[in-house]
Amino acid sequence: MRPITSPVLSHPSDRKATDSAPAPTRRAEGLMFLWLAVLVWPVIAVGTVSAYGFSIWMYQLLTH
């Protein structure tokens, strides 16, 4: 009976070189940074502030 091996539980040094994904290029990292910095995080920030403002508005509406 052979032991059960899991790629999740195995040590990284046990994996073959062909198992790893190619390293991202500098251009891909730059595009990902721009995507996050210019689009994603501002949308998350506006959504967070909007949700906070909405919760305060609802609280005041229900308590006054």
Coordinates of N, CA and C in Angstrom, one line a residue:
M1 N 0.8 -1.2 0.0 CA 0.0 0.0 0.0 C 0.9 1.2 0.0
R2 N 0.6 2.2 -0.9 CA 1.5 3.3 -1.0 C 0.8 4.5 -0.2
P3 N 1.7 5.3 0.4 CA 1.1 6.4 1.2 C 0.4 7.5 0.4
I4 N -0.6 8.1 1.0 CA -1.3 9.1 0.3 C -0.6 10.4 0.4
T5 N -0.4 11.1 -0.7 CA 0.3 12.3 -0.7 C -0.6 13.4 -1.2
S6 N -0.5 14.6 -0.7 CA -1.3 15.7 -1.1 C -0.4 16.8 -1.5
P7 N -0.7 17.5 -2.7 CA 0.1 18.6 -3.1 C 0.0 19.8 -2.1
V8 N -1.1 19.8 -1.3 CA -1.3 20.9 -0.4 C -0.4 20.7 0.8
L9 N -0.3 19.5 1.2 CA 0.5 19.2 2.5 C 2.0 18.9 2.2
S10 N 2.3 18.7 0.9 CA 3.7 18.4 0.6 C 4.6 19.6 0.8
H11 N 5.9 19.4 1.1 CA 6.9 20.4 1.2 C 7.2 21.0 -0.2
P12 N 7.4 22.3 -0.3 CA 7.7 22.9 -1.6 C 8.9 22.3 -2.3
S13 N 9.9 21.8 -1.5 CA 11.1 21.2 -2.1 C 10.8 19.8 -2.7
D14 N 9.7 19.2 -2.3 CA 9.4 17.9 -2.9 C 8.8 18.0 -4.3
R15 N 8.3 19.2 -4.6 CA 7.6 19.3 -5.9 C 8.7 19.4 -7.1
K16 N 8.2 19.0 -8.2 CA 9.1 19.1 -9.4 C 9.1 20.5 -9.9
A17 N 10.1 20.9 -10.7 CA 10.2 22.2 -11.3 C 9.0 22.5 -12.2
T18 N 8.5 21.5 -12.9 CA 7.4 21.7 -13.8 C 6.0 21.9 -13.1
D19 N 5.9 21.7 -11.8 CA 4.7 21.9 -11.1 C 4.4 23.4 -10.8
S20 N 5.5 24.2 -10.8 CA 5.3 25.6 -10.4 C 4.8 26.4 -11.5
A21 N 4.1 27.4 -11.2 CA 3.6 28.3 -12.2 C 4.7 29.3 -12.6
P22 N 4.7 29.8 -13.8 CA 5.7 30.8 -14.2 C 5.6 32.0 -13.4
A23 N 6.8 32.6 -13.1 CA 6.8 33.8 -12.3 C 6.2 35.0 -13.1
P24 N 5.5 35.9 -12.4 CA 4.9 37.0 -13.1 C 6.0 37.9 -13.6
T25 N 5.8 38.5 -14.7 CA 6.7 39.5 -15.3 C 6.6 40.8 -14.6
R26 N 7.6 41.7 -14.8 CA 7.6 43.0 -14.2 C 6.4 43.8 -14.8
R27 N 6.1 43.6 -16.1 CA 5.0 44.3 -16.7 C 3.7 43.9 -16.1
A28 N 3.5 42.6 -15.9 CA 2.3 42.0 -15.3 C 2.1 42.6 -13.9
E29 N 3.2 42.6 -13.1 CA 3.1 43.2 -11.8 C 2.7 44.6 -11.8
G30 N 3.3 45.4 -12.7 CA 2.9 46.8 -12.8 C 1.5 47.0 -13.2
L31 N 1.0 46.2 -14.1 CA -0.4 46.3 -14.5 C -1.4 45.9 -13.3
M32 N -1.0 44.9 -12.6 CA -1.8 44.5 -11.4 C -1.8 45.6 -10.4
F33 N -0.6 46.3 -10.2 CA -0.6 47.4 -9.2 C -1.5 48.5 -9.6
L34 N -1.4 48.9 -10.9 CA -2.3 49.9 -11.4 C -3.7 49.6 -11.3
W35 N -4.1 48.3 -11.6 CA -5.5 47.9 -11.5 C -5.9 48.0 -10.0
L36 N -5.1 47.6 -9.1 CA -5.5 47.7 -7.7 C -5.5 49.2 -7.2
A37 N -4.4 50.0 -7.5 CA -4.3 51.3 -7.0 C -5.3 52.3 -7.6
V38 N -5.6 52.1 -8.9 CA -6.4 53.1 -9.6 C -7.9 52.7 -9.6
L39 N -8.2 51.5 -9.6 CA -9.6 51.1 -9.7 C -10.2 50.4 -8.5
V40 N -9.5 49.3 -8.0 CA -10.1 48.5 -7.0 C -10.2 49.2 -5.6
W41 N -9.1 49.7 -5.1 CA -9.1 50.3 -3.8 C -9.9 51.5 -3.7
P42 N -9.9 52.4 -4.7 CA -10.8 53.6 -4.6 C -12.3 53.1 -4.5
V43 N -12.7 52.1 -5.3 CA -14.1 51.6 -5.2 C -14.4 51.1 -3.8
I44 N -13.4 50.3 -3.3 CA -13.6 49.7 -1.9 C -13.7 50.9 -0.9
A45 N -12.9 51.9 -1.0 CA -12.9 53.0 -0.1 C -14.2 53.8 -0.1
V46 N -14.7 54.1 -1.3 CA -16.0 54.8 -1.5 C -17.1 53.9 -1.0
G47 N -17.1 52.6 -1.3 CA -18.1 51.8 -0.8 C -18.1 51.7 0.8
T48 N -17.0 51.6 1.4 CA -16.9 51.6 2.8 C -17.4 52.9 3.5
V49 N -17.0 54.0 3.0 CA -17.5 55.3 3.5 C -19.0 55.4 3.3
S50 N -19.5 55.0 2.1 CA -20.9 55.1 1.8 C -21.7 54.2 2.7
A51 N -21.2 53.0 3.0 CA -21.9 52.1 3.9 C -22.0 52.6 5.3
Y52 N -20.9 53.2 5.7 CA -20.8 53.8 7.1 C -21.8 55.0 7.2
G53 N -21.8 55.8 6.1 CA -22.8 57.0 6.1 C -24.2 56.5 6.1
F54 N -24.5 55.4 5.3 CA -25.8 54.9 5.3 C -26.3 54.3 6.6
S55 N -25.3 53.6 7.3 CA -25.7 53.1 8.6 C -26.0 54.2 9.6
I56 N -25.2 55.3 9.6 CA -25.5 56.4 10.5 C -26.9 57.0 10.1
W57 N -27.2 57.2 8.9 CA -28.4 57.7 8.4 C -29.6 56.9 8.9
M58 N -29.5 55.5 8.7 CA -30.5 54.6 9.2 C -30.7 54.6 10.7
Y59 N -29.6 54.7 11.4 CA -29.6 54.8 12.9 C -30.4 56.0 13.3
Q60 N -30.1 57.2 12.7 CA -30.7 58.4 13.1 C -32.2 58.3 12.7
L61 N -32.5 57.8 11.5 CA -33.9 57.6 11.1 C -34.7 56.8 12.0
L62 N -34.1 55.7 12.6 CA -34.9 54.8 13.5 C -34.9 55.3 14.9
T63 N -34.0 56.1 15.3 CA -33.9 56.5 16.8 C -34.5 57.9 17.0
H64 N -34.7 58.7 16.0 CA -35.2 60.1 16.3 C -36.6 60.3 15.9

